[in-house]
């Protein structure tokens, strides 16, 4: 069976559940491609009338808000030992450099780090657990969490849906060109995210080295 025909037979409720589940786990602190899943589902909804983009956006928003809230509760209870455990389990994402970079963002921006963190791949994973570890007041976290989750999930769904509707005829006539463009955009996005992560890690290492140099050397007998 052709992939397009197979997708047409996938129940819409399965798409809604998958999107909410993956985004919820990512927001909880588990490194998963939540944004990629949401974009794919939103694009799929523009091509198949059975998938309601409004319901899709609502499920994505719910997953984001609930996942972040659970991550906050876990972080508040687990504290610093939780971050150490996450570093052992997911060293690529929860390295000391990445945690330090995210923590500086929280110390500088407070609740706005939770809001804007929803739009940044790395901070999207950290926001909930780190806010709990740093014991941010829950009411501040909740406001930023709800607003960020709804605007990010709903906005992404709406934008991708309308792009898919407008581009449908063009993609049908230039399918290979459209596929190449999609791959190029995906690779570019991945490279940008990796470059930003490396830059943040380098800045964190530089800051740690500067602090170490400023520390006095203990006297020896």
mmCIF file of C-alpha atoms in Angstrom:
data_model
loop_
_atom_site.group_PDB
_atom_site.id
_atom_site.type_symbol
_atom_site.label_atom_id
_atom_site.label_comp_id
_atom_site.label_asym_id
_atom_site.label_seq_id
_atom_site.Cartn_x
_atom_site.Cartn_y
_atom_site.Cartn_z
ATOM 1 C CA UNK A 1 0.000 0.000 0.000
ATOM 2 C CA UNK A 2 1.254 3.492 -0.890
ATOM 3 C CA UNK A 3 2.286 5.641 2.087
ATOM 4 C CA UNK A 4 -0.288 8.285 1.171
ATOM 5 C CA UNK A 5 -3.056 5.662 1.123
ATOM 6 C CA UNK A 6 -1.840 4.209 4.432
ATOM 7 C CA UNK A 7 -1.961 7.608 6.113
ATOM 8 C CA UNK A 8 -5.522 8.105 4.922
ATOM 9 C CA UNK A 9 -6.528 4.982 6.890
ATOM 10 C CA UNK A 10 -4.905 6.075 10.170
ATOM 11 C CA UNK A 11 -7.679 7.176 12.584
ATOM 12 C CA UNK A 12 -7.562 10.879 13.394
ATOM 13 C CA UNK A 13 -7.776 10.135 17.117
ATOM 14 C CA UNK A 14 -4.483 8.221 16.839
ATOM 15 C CA UNK A 15 -2.804 11.281 15.359
ATOM 16 C CA UNK A 16 -4.162 13.513 18.126
ATOM 17 C CA UNK A 17 -3.039 11.075 20.826
ATOM 18 C CA UNK A 18 0.430 10.599 19.308
ATOM 19 C CA UNK A 19 1.069 14.341 19.045
ATOM 20 C CA UNK A 20 -0.108 15.052 22.594
ATOM 21 C CA UNK A 21 1.847 12.094 23.994
ATOM 22 C CA UNK A 22 5.168 12.894 22.290
ATOM 23 C CA UNK A 23 5.000 16.602 23.099
ATOM 24 C CA UNK A 24 4.024 15.773 26.679
ATOM 25 C CA UNK A 25 7.027 13.489 27.140
ATOM 26 C CA UNK A 26 9.367 16.034 25.568
ATOM 27 C CA UNK A 27 8.025 18.777 27.849
ATOM 28 C CA UNK A 28 8.430 16.451 30.827
ATOM 29 C CA UNK A 29 12.155 16.305 30.109
ATOM 30 C CA UNK A 30 12.608 13.322 27.786
ATOM 31 C CA UNK A 31 14.467 14.263 24.576
ATOM 32 C CA UNK A 32 11.967 13.552 21.797
ATOM 33 C CA UNK A 33 11.257 15.326 18.462
ATOM 34 C CA UNK A 34 8.010 16.944 19.606
ATOM 35 C CA UNK A 35 8.227 19.867 17.202
ATOM 36 C CA UNK A 36 8.901 17.587 14.242
ATOM 37 C CA UNK A 37 5.898 15.402 15.125
ATOM 38 C CA UNK A 38 3.662 18.468 15.462
ATOM 39 C CA UNK A 39 4.776 19.943 12.136
ATOM 40 C CA UNK A 40 4.277 16.612 10.374
ATOM 41 C CA UNK A 41 0.785 16.200 11.835
ATOM 42 C CA UNK A 42 -0.195 19.779 10.996
ATOM 43 C CA UNK A 43 0.973 19.303 7.412
ATOM 44 C CA UNK A 44 -0.947 16.033 7.267
ATOM 45 C CA UNK A 45 -4.094 17.781 8.500
ATOM 46 C CA UNK A 46 -3.856 20.255 5.613
ATOM 47 C CA UNK A 47 -4.023 17.336 3.176
ATOM 48 C CA UNK A 48 -6.652 15.192 4.935
ATOM 49 C CA UNK A 49 -9.982 16.604 6.021
ATOM 50 C CA UNK A 50 -10.466 13.955 8.705
ATOM 51 C CA UNK A 51 -7.775 15.566 10.889
ATOM 52 C CA UNK A 52 -9.122 18.752 12.452
ATOM 53 C CA UNK A 53 -6.305 21.304 12.915
ATOM 54 C CA UNK A 54 -8.168 22.935 15.817
ATOM 55 C CA UNK A 55 -8.373 19.641 17.707
ATOM 56 C CA UNK A 56 -4.765 18.895 16.770
ATOM 57 C CA UNK A 57 -3.592 22.240 18.146
ATOM 58 C CA UNK A 58 -5.622 21.721 21.328
ATOM 59 C CA UNK A 59 -4.098 18.270 21.899
ATOM 60 C CA UNK A 60 -0.600 19.607 21.288
ATOM 61 C CA UNK A 61 -1.212 22.495 23.706
ATOM 62 C CA UNK A 62 -2.576 20.131 26.348
ATOM 63 C CA UNK A 63 0.430 17.832 25.977
ATOM 64 C CA UNK A 64 2.824 20.766 26.318
ATOM 65 C CA UNK A 65 1.145 22.223 29.415
ATOM 66 C CA UNK A 66 0.596 18.900 31.187
ATOM 67 C CA UNK A 67 4.073 17.605 30.374
ATOM 68 C CA UNK A 68 5.730 20.779 31.621
ATOM 69 C CA UNK A 69 3.687 20.684 34.825
ATOM 70 C CA UNK A 70 4.684 17.088 35.525
ATOM 71 C CA UNK A 71 8.304 17.958 34.781
ATOM 72 C CA UNK A 72 8.082 20.869 37.218
ATOM 73 C CA UNK A 73 6.720 18.604 39.970
ATOM 74 C CA UNK A 74 9.441 16.006 39.351
ATOM 75 C CA UNK A 75 12.157 18.649 39.308
ATOM 76 C CA UNK A 76 10.914 20.265 42.514
ATOM 77 C CA UNK A 77 10.930 16.917 44.296
ATOM 78 C CA UNK A 78 14.137 15.537 42.781
ATOM 79 C CA UNK A 79 16.281 18.674 43.027
ATOM 80 C CA UNK A 80 19.903 18.674 41.920
ATOM 81 C CA UNK A 81 20.286 14.879 42.163
ATOM 82 C CA UNK A 82 17.643 14.626 39.419
ATOM 83 C CA UNK A 83 19.798 16.713 37.071
ATOM 84 C CA UNK A 84 22.784 14.467 37.820
ATOM 85 C CA UNK A 85 20.660 11.392 37.032
ATOM 86 C CA UNK A 86 19.409 12.948 33.778
ATOM 87 C CA UNK A 87 22.981 13.750 32.781
ATOM 88 C CA UNK A 88 23.893 10.081 33.165
ATOM 89 C CA UNK A 89 20.852 8.934 31.187
ATOM 90 C CA UNK A 90 20.917 11.633 28.477
ATOM 91 C CA UNK A 91 24.488 13.017 28.438
ATOM 92 C CA UNK A 92 24.032 14.679 25.050
ATOM 93 C CA UNK A 93 21.076 16.807 26.164
ATOM 94 C CA UNK A 94 21.576 17.135 29.936
ATOM 95 C CA UNK A 95 25.327 17.715 29.974
ATOM 96 C CA UNK A 96 26.715 20.024 32.649
ATOM 97 C CA UNK A 97 27.318 22.707 30.007
ATOM 98 C CA UNK A 98 23.739 22.569 28.726
ATOM 99 C CA UNK A 99 22.299 22.631 32.240
ATOM 100 C CA UNK A 100 24.496 25.591 33.153
ATOM 101 C CA UNK A 101 23.411 27.456 30.019
ATOM 102 C CA UNK A 102 19.725 26.821 30.726
ATOM 103 C CA UNK A 103 20.163 27.803 34.375
ATOM 104 C CA UNK A 104 21.709 31.141 33.379
ATOM 105 C CA UNK A 105 18.703 31.797 31.164
ATOM 106 C CA UNK A 106 16.367 31.104 34.083
ATOM 107 C CA UNK A 107 18.329 33.327 36.443
ATOM 108 C CA UNK A 108 18.314 36.157 33.896
ATOM 109 C CA UNK A 109 14.750 35.951 32.587
ATOM 110 C CA UNK A 110 12.794 34.155 35.315
ATOM 111 C CA UNK A 111 9.312 33.073 34.216
ATOM 112 C CA UNK A 112 9.953 34.419 30.724
ATOM 113 C CA UNK A 113 12.560 31.697 30.269
ATOM 114 C CA UNK A 114 9.711 29.194 30.582
ATOM 115 C CA UNK A 115 7.596 31.094 28.057
ATOM 116 C CA UNK A 116 10.284 31.680 25.424
ATOM 117 C CA UNK A 117 11.899 28.334 26.192
ATOM 118 C CA UNK A 118 8.896 26.705 24.545
ATOM 119 C CA UNK A 119 10.185 28.041 21.199
ATOM 120 C CA UNK A 120 13.788 26.812 21.656
ATOM 121 C CA UNK A 121 14.503 23.110 21.212
ATOM 122 C CA UNK A 122 16.994 22.794 24.076
ATOM 123 C CA UNK A 123 15.088 24.897 26.613
ATOM 124 C CA UNK A 124 11.856 23.116 25.738
ATOM 125 C CA UNK A 125 13.267 19.979 27.367
ATOM 126 C CA UNK A 126 14.732 21.812 30.368
ATOM 127 C CA UNK A 127 11.942 24.271 31.183
ATOM 128 C CA UNK A 128 9.715 22.127 33.396
ATOM 129 C CA UNK A 129 12.267 20.137 35.406
ATOM 130 C CA UNK A 130 14.688 23.040 35.817
ATOM 131 C CA UNK A 131 11.955 25.424 36.972
ATOM 132 C CA UNK A 132 11.097 22.876 39.645
ATOM 133 C CA UNK A 133 14.711 22.356 40.676
ATOM 134 C CA UNK A 134 15.183 26.133 41.002
ATOM 135 C CA UNK A 135 11.898 26.298 42.951
ATOM 136 C CA UNK A 136 10.279 28.933 40.793
ATOM 137 C CA UNK A 137 6.905 29.935 42.323
ATOM 138 C CA UNK A 138 4.328 27.651 40.745
ATOM 139 C CA UNK A 139 1.904 30.439 39.847
ATOM 140 C CA UNK A 140 4.590 32.151 37.769
ATOM 141 C CA UNK A 141 5.540 28.873 36.155
ATOM 142 C CA UNK A 142 1.909 28.019 35.404
ATOM 143 C CA UNK A 143 1.184 31.351 33.681
ATOM 144 C CA UNK A 144 4.289 31.135 31.497
ATOM 145 C CA UNK A 145 3.701 27.432 30.852
ATOM 146 C CA UNK A 146 0.084 27.825 29.716
ATOM 147 C CA UNK A 147 0.719 30.901 27.568
ATOM 148 C CA UNK A 148 3.864 29.449 25.996
ATOM 149 C CA UNK A 149 2.301 26.050 25.365
ATOM 150 C CA UNK A 150 -0.833 27.439 23.711
ATOM 151 C CA UNK A 151 0.956 30.024 21.575
ATOM 152 C CA UNK A 152 3.694 27.618 20.483
ATOM 153 C CA UNK A 153 1.494 24.591 19.787
ATOM 154 C CA UNK A 154 -1.484 26.497 18.407
ATOM 155 C CA UNK A 155 0.638 28.895 16.392
ATOM 156 C CA UNK A 156 2.790 26.160 14.888
ATOM 157 C CA UNK A 157 -0.268 24.128 13.946
ATOM 158 C CA UNK A 158 -2.011 27.111 12.329
ATOM 159 C CA UNK A 159 1.022 28.276 10.354
ATOM 160 C CA UNK A 160 1.962 24.833 9.024
ATOM 161 C CA UNK A 161 -1.675 24.007 8.237
ATOM 162 C CA UNK A 162 -2.201 27.105 6.111
ATOM 163 C CA UNK A 163 1.166 26.695 4.412
ATOM 164 C CA UNK A 164 0.154 23.140 3.530
ATOM 165 C CA UNK A 165 -3.200 24.268 2.127
ATOM 166 C CA UNK A 166 -1.645 27.002 -0.005
ATOM 167 C CA UNK A 167 1.218 24.817 -1.209
ATOM 168 C CA UNK A 168 -0.850 21.697 -1.976
ATOM 169 C CA UNK A 169 -1.300 22.356 -5.693
ATOM 170 C CA UNK A 170 2.270 23.513 -6.090
ATOM 171 C CA UNK A 171 3.628 20.409 -4.361
ATOM 172 C CA UNK A 172 1.515 18.145 -6.565
ATOM 173 C CA UNK A 173 3.010 19.674 -9.704
ATOM 174 C CA UNK A 174 6.559 19.811 -8.369
ATOM 175 C CA UNK A 175 6.628 16.870 -5.992
ATOM 176 C CA UNK A 176 10.341 16.159 -6.262
ATOM 177 C CA UNK A 177 11.272 19.815 -5.922
ATOM 178 C CA UNK A 178 8.993 20.088 -2.896
ATOM 179 C CA UNK A 179 10.564 17.025 -1.330
ATOM 180 C CA UNK A 180 14.049 18.419 -1.902
ATOM 181 C CA UNK A 181 13.023 21.752 -0.389
ATOM 182 C CA UNK A 182 11.538 20.021 2.667
ATOM 183 C CA UNK A 183 14.716 17.980 3.196
ATOM 184 C CA UNK A 184 16.866 21.088 2.771
ATOM 185 C CA UNK A 185 14.793 23.038 5.296
ATOM 186 C CA UNK A 186 14.942 20.150 7.770
ATOM 187 C CA UNK A 187 18.725 19.803 7.474
ATOM 188 C CA UNK A 188 19.217 23.554 7.791
ATOM 189 C CA UNK A 189 17.088 23.670 10.941
ATOM 190 C CA UNK A 190 19.002 20.758 12.454
ATOM 191 C CA UNK A 191 22.366 22.406 11.705
ATOM 192 C CA UNK A 192 21.231 25.704 13.223
ATOM 193 C CA UNK A 193 20.081 23.981 16.423
ATOM 194 C CA UNK A 194 23.332 22.016 16.675
ATOM 195 C CA UNK A 195 25.381 25.170 16.086
ATOM 196 C CA UNK A 196 23.509 27.047 18.811
ATOM 197 C CA UNK A 197 23.938 24.155 21.233
ATOM 198 C CA UNK A 198 27.693 23.993 20.561
ATOM 199 C CA UNK A 199 27.969 27.759 21.004
ATOM 200 C CA UNK A 200 26.114 27.598 24.327
ATOM 201 C CA UNK A 201 28.355 24.739 25.488
ATOM 202 C CA UNK A 202 31.488 26.663 24.504
ATOM 203 C CA UNK A 203 30.297 29.743 26.395
ATOM 204 C CA UNK A 204 29.563 27.631 29.466
ATOM 205 C CA UNK A 205 33.010 26.016 29.322
ATOM 206 C CA UNK A 206 34.631 29.433 28.941
ATOM 207 C CA UNK A 207 32.732 30.795 31.934
ATOM 208 C CA UNK A 208 33.671 27.766 34.056
ATOM 209 C CA UNK A 209 37.330 28.141 33.077
ATOM 210 C CA UNK A 210 37.279 31.835 33.965
ATOM 211 C CA UNK A 211 35.810 31.068 37.381
ATOM 212 C CA UNK A 212 38.428 28.377 37.981
ATOM 213 C CA UNK A 213 41.236 30.792 37.082
ATOM 214 C CA UNK A 214 39.958 33.366 39.561
ATOM 215 C CA UNK A 215 39.904 30.884 42.456
ATOM 216 C CA UNK A 216 42.952 31.192 44.761
ATOM 217 C CA UNK A 217 45.415 28.351 44.782
ATOM 218 C CA UNK A 218 45.594 26.743 48.252
ATOM 219 C CA UNK A 219 48.912 27.158 50.011
ATOM 220 C CA UNK A 220 51.076 24.078 50.377
ATOM 221 C CA UNK A 221 53.254 23.234 53.351
#
